[in-house]
Amino acid sequence: AQSVTQLDSQVPVFEEAPVELRCNYSSSVSVYLFWYVQYPNQGLQLLLKYLSGSTLVKGINGFEAEFNKSQTSFHLRKPSVHISDTAEYFCAFLLYNQGGKLIFGQGTELSVKP
Amino acid sequence: NAGVMQNPRHLVRRRGQEARLRCSPMKGHSHVYWYRQLPEEGLKFMVYLQKENIIDESGMPKERFSAEFPKEGPSILRIQQVVRGDSAAYFCASSQPGGSYNEQFFGPGTRLTVL
C-alpha cells in the first residue's frame, strides 16, 4: 500500500537550534515528493519539492530536504529555526504520471521556543 | 492574482442538514482537488475534478458526499444529512492542466462543525 509516515508527531526545539523532521514513504512506483507547511487556521503552503535531478532540494524560509531512494526517505532540515517556523509540517507524495492525488503523512507539529 | 478562495471559512450545521462548500480556483486553473483533514490527522484526498468532469473520486465516501465543477462558477462539495463525524477542515486545491506534474495551490479551508 502507498503511504507516508512522519516519524515524529511533535518536535519541540529552541530558537536558533537545528531541526530535522523525518519522513518515510512506501510506494511501488516512482513518486514526486513534497513538504508543506500549515500555519494555524490557514491552508497549506508548499515549502519544497523533489521531482527529479539533484537529491538535495532547497525550499523557502531556509528549509532543505534530501531524497534518499534506498531508504525511501525525504527528511526536512533547517540549520537554525526561528519562532516564526512554529507550524504543522506535512510530507506528501504524488504518484509519477498518475494524476493529482497527493498522499499526505500525519503531520509533525514543530514548536520553536525562545 | 487572487489565490484559491473557499467559502464559507466556517460552517456550522446540525445533524441531518446539508452542507455546501465552495471553491473558486486560481485564475487559469481548470483542475480542482478536495481534501479532508480530520482532527489530529493529515489531509486525505477526496476527489479530483476538471471542468464538468470527475477524474478521480476514489477518496469520496460512498454515500452522502458529492462534488461538481461546472463549466461556470465554483466547484461545490456537498454533504447531505451531515453527521458529527463529518466535522473536519475541508481544503480545496487547484492546478493548471497538462504535463506530468502541476503544483497544487491550496485554499484556506472550510471548517465544518456538526452539532
GROMACS .gro file of N, CA and C in nm, chain A residues 94 97 99-100, chain B residues 25-33 48-51 53 55 69 93-105:
model
   99
   94LEU      N    1   0.322   1.230  -0.467
   94LEU     CA    2   0.233   1.220  -0.582
   94LEU      C    3   0.288   1.108  -0.670
   97ASN      N    4   0.322   1.057  -1.291
   97ASN     CA    5   0.238   1.048  -1.411
   97ASN      C    6   0.102   0.985  -1.385
   99GLY      N    7  -0.179   1.154  -1.224
   99GLY     CA    8  -0.280   1.248  -1.179
   99GLY      C    9  -0.244   1.321  -1.052
  100GLY      N   10  -0.343   1.383  -0.990
  100GLY     CA   11  -0.315   1.479  -0.885
  100GLY      C   12  -0.344   1.437  -0.743
  139PRO      N   13  -1.114   2.828  -0.799
  139PRO     CA   14  -0.971   2.805  -0.826
  139PRO      C   15  -0.901   2.933  -0.868
  140MET      N   16  -0.770   2.924  -0.870
  140MET     CA   17  -0.691   3.037  -0.919
  140MET      C   18  -0.722   3.060  -1.066
  141LYS      N   19  -0.701   3.182  -1.110
  141LYS     CA   20  -0.725   3.217  -1.249
  141LYS      C   21  -0.636   3.131  -1.340
  142GLY      N   22  -0.699   3.074  -1.441
  142GLY     CA   23  -0.623   2.991  -1.534
  142GLY      C   24  -0.613   2.845  -1.495
  143HIS      N   25  -0.661   2.811  -1.376
  143HIS     CA   26  -0.658   2.673  -1.330
  143HIS      C   27  -0.791   2.605  -1.362
  144SER      N   28  -0.781   2.487  -1.423
  144SER     CA   29  -0.904   2.416  -1.457
  144SER      C   30  -0.916   2.282  -1.383
  145HIS      N   31  -0.821   2.255  -1.293
  145HIS     CA   32  -0.826   2.132  -1.214
  145HIS      C   33  -0.847   2.168  -1.068
  146VAL      N   34  -0.936   2.094  -1.004
  146VAL     CA   35  -0.968   2.118  -0.863
  146VAL      C   36  -0.960   1.986  -0.786
  147TYR      N   37  -0.909   1.995  -0.665
  147TYR     CA   38  -0.896   1.879  -0.577
  147TYR      C   39  -0.956   1.913  -0.442
  162TYR      N   40  -1.094   1.454  -0.740
  162TYR     CA   41  -1.018   1.535  -0.836
  162TYR      C   42  -1.112   1.562  -0.954
  163LEU      N   43  -1.129   1.691  -0.986
  163LEU     CA   44  -1.223   1.727  -1.091
  163LEU      C   45  -1.159   1.820  -1.193
  164GLN      N   46  -1.204   1.806  -1.315
  164GLN     CA   47  -1.182   1.907  -1.417
  164GLN      C   48  -1.319   1.967  -1.447
  165LYS      N   49  -1.321   2.071  -1.527
  165LYS     CA   50  -1.449   2.133  -1.561
  165LYS      C   51  -1.546   2.027  -1.616
  167ASN      N   52  -1.625   1.742  -1.523
  167ASN     CA   53  -1.579   1.603  -1.531
  167ASN      C   54  -1.513   1.561  -1.400
  169ILE      N   55  -1.251   1.324  -1.241
  169ILE     CA   56  -1.138   1.243  -1.286
  169ILE      C   57  -1.110   1.127  -1.190
  183PHE      N   58  -1.789   2.044  -1.056
  183PHE     CA   59  -1.712   2.160  -1.101
  183PHE      C   60  -1.772   2.199  -1.235
  207ALA      N   61  -0.781   2.256  -0.352
  207ALA     CA   62  -0.659   2.298  -0.420
  207ALA      C   63  -0.688   2.307  -0.569
  208SER      N   64  -0.611   2.386  -0.640
  208SER     CA   65  -0.629   2.394  -0.785
  208SER      C   66  -0.493   2.390  -0.853
  209SER      N   67  -0.495   2.349  -0.980
  209SER     CA   68  -0.372   2.346  -1.058
  209SER      C   69  -0.404   2.373  -1.204
  210GLN      N   70  -0.298   2.401  -1.277
  210GLN     CA   71  -0.312   2.417  -1.422
  210GLN      C   72  -0.323   2.279  -1.485
  211PRO      N   73  -0.374   2.273  -1.606
  211PRO     CA   74  -0.383   2.144  -1.675
  211PRO      C   75  -0.252   2.106  -1.744
  212GLY      N   76  -0.243   1.979  -1.781
  212GLY     CA   77  -0.135   1.934  -1.869
  212GLY      C   78  -0.008   1.895  -1.795
  213GLY      N   79   0.076   1.814  -1.861
  213GLY     CA   80   0.205   1.776  -1.806
  213GLY      C   81   0.197   1.667  -1.702
  214SER      N   82   0.315   1.619  -1.660
  214SER     CA   83   0.319   1.510  -1.563
  214SER      C   84   0.305   1.562  -1.420
  215TYR      N   85   0.333   1.688  -1.400
  215TYR     CA   86   0.321   1.745  -1.266
  215TYR      C   87   0.278   1.891  -1.276
  216ASN      N   88   0.178   1.926  -1.199
  216ASN     CA   89   0.137   2.065  -1.185
  216ASN      C   90   0.114   2.094  -1.039
  217GLU      N   91   0.179   2.198  -0.990
  217GLU     CA   92   0.170   2.230  -0.847
  217GLU      C   93   0.027   2.259  -0.808
  218GLN      N   94  -0.011   2.205  -0.694
  218GLN     CA   95  -0.143   2.232  -0.639
  218GLN      C   96  -0.132   2.347  -0.539
  219PHE      N   97  -0.217   2.445  -0.558
  219PHE     CA   98  -0.223   2.561  -0.468
  219PHE      C   99  -0.347   2.547  -0.381
   0.00000   0.00000   0.00000
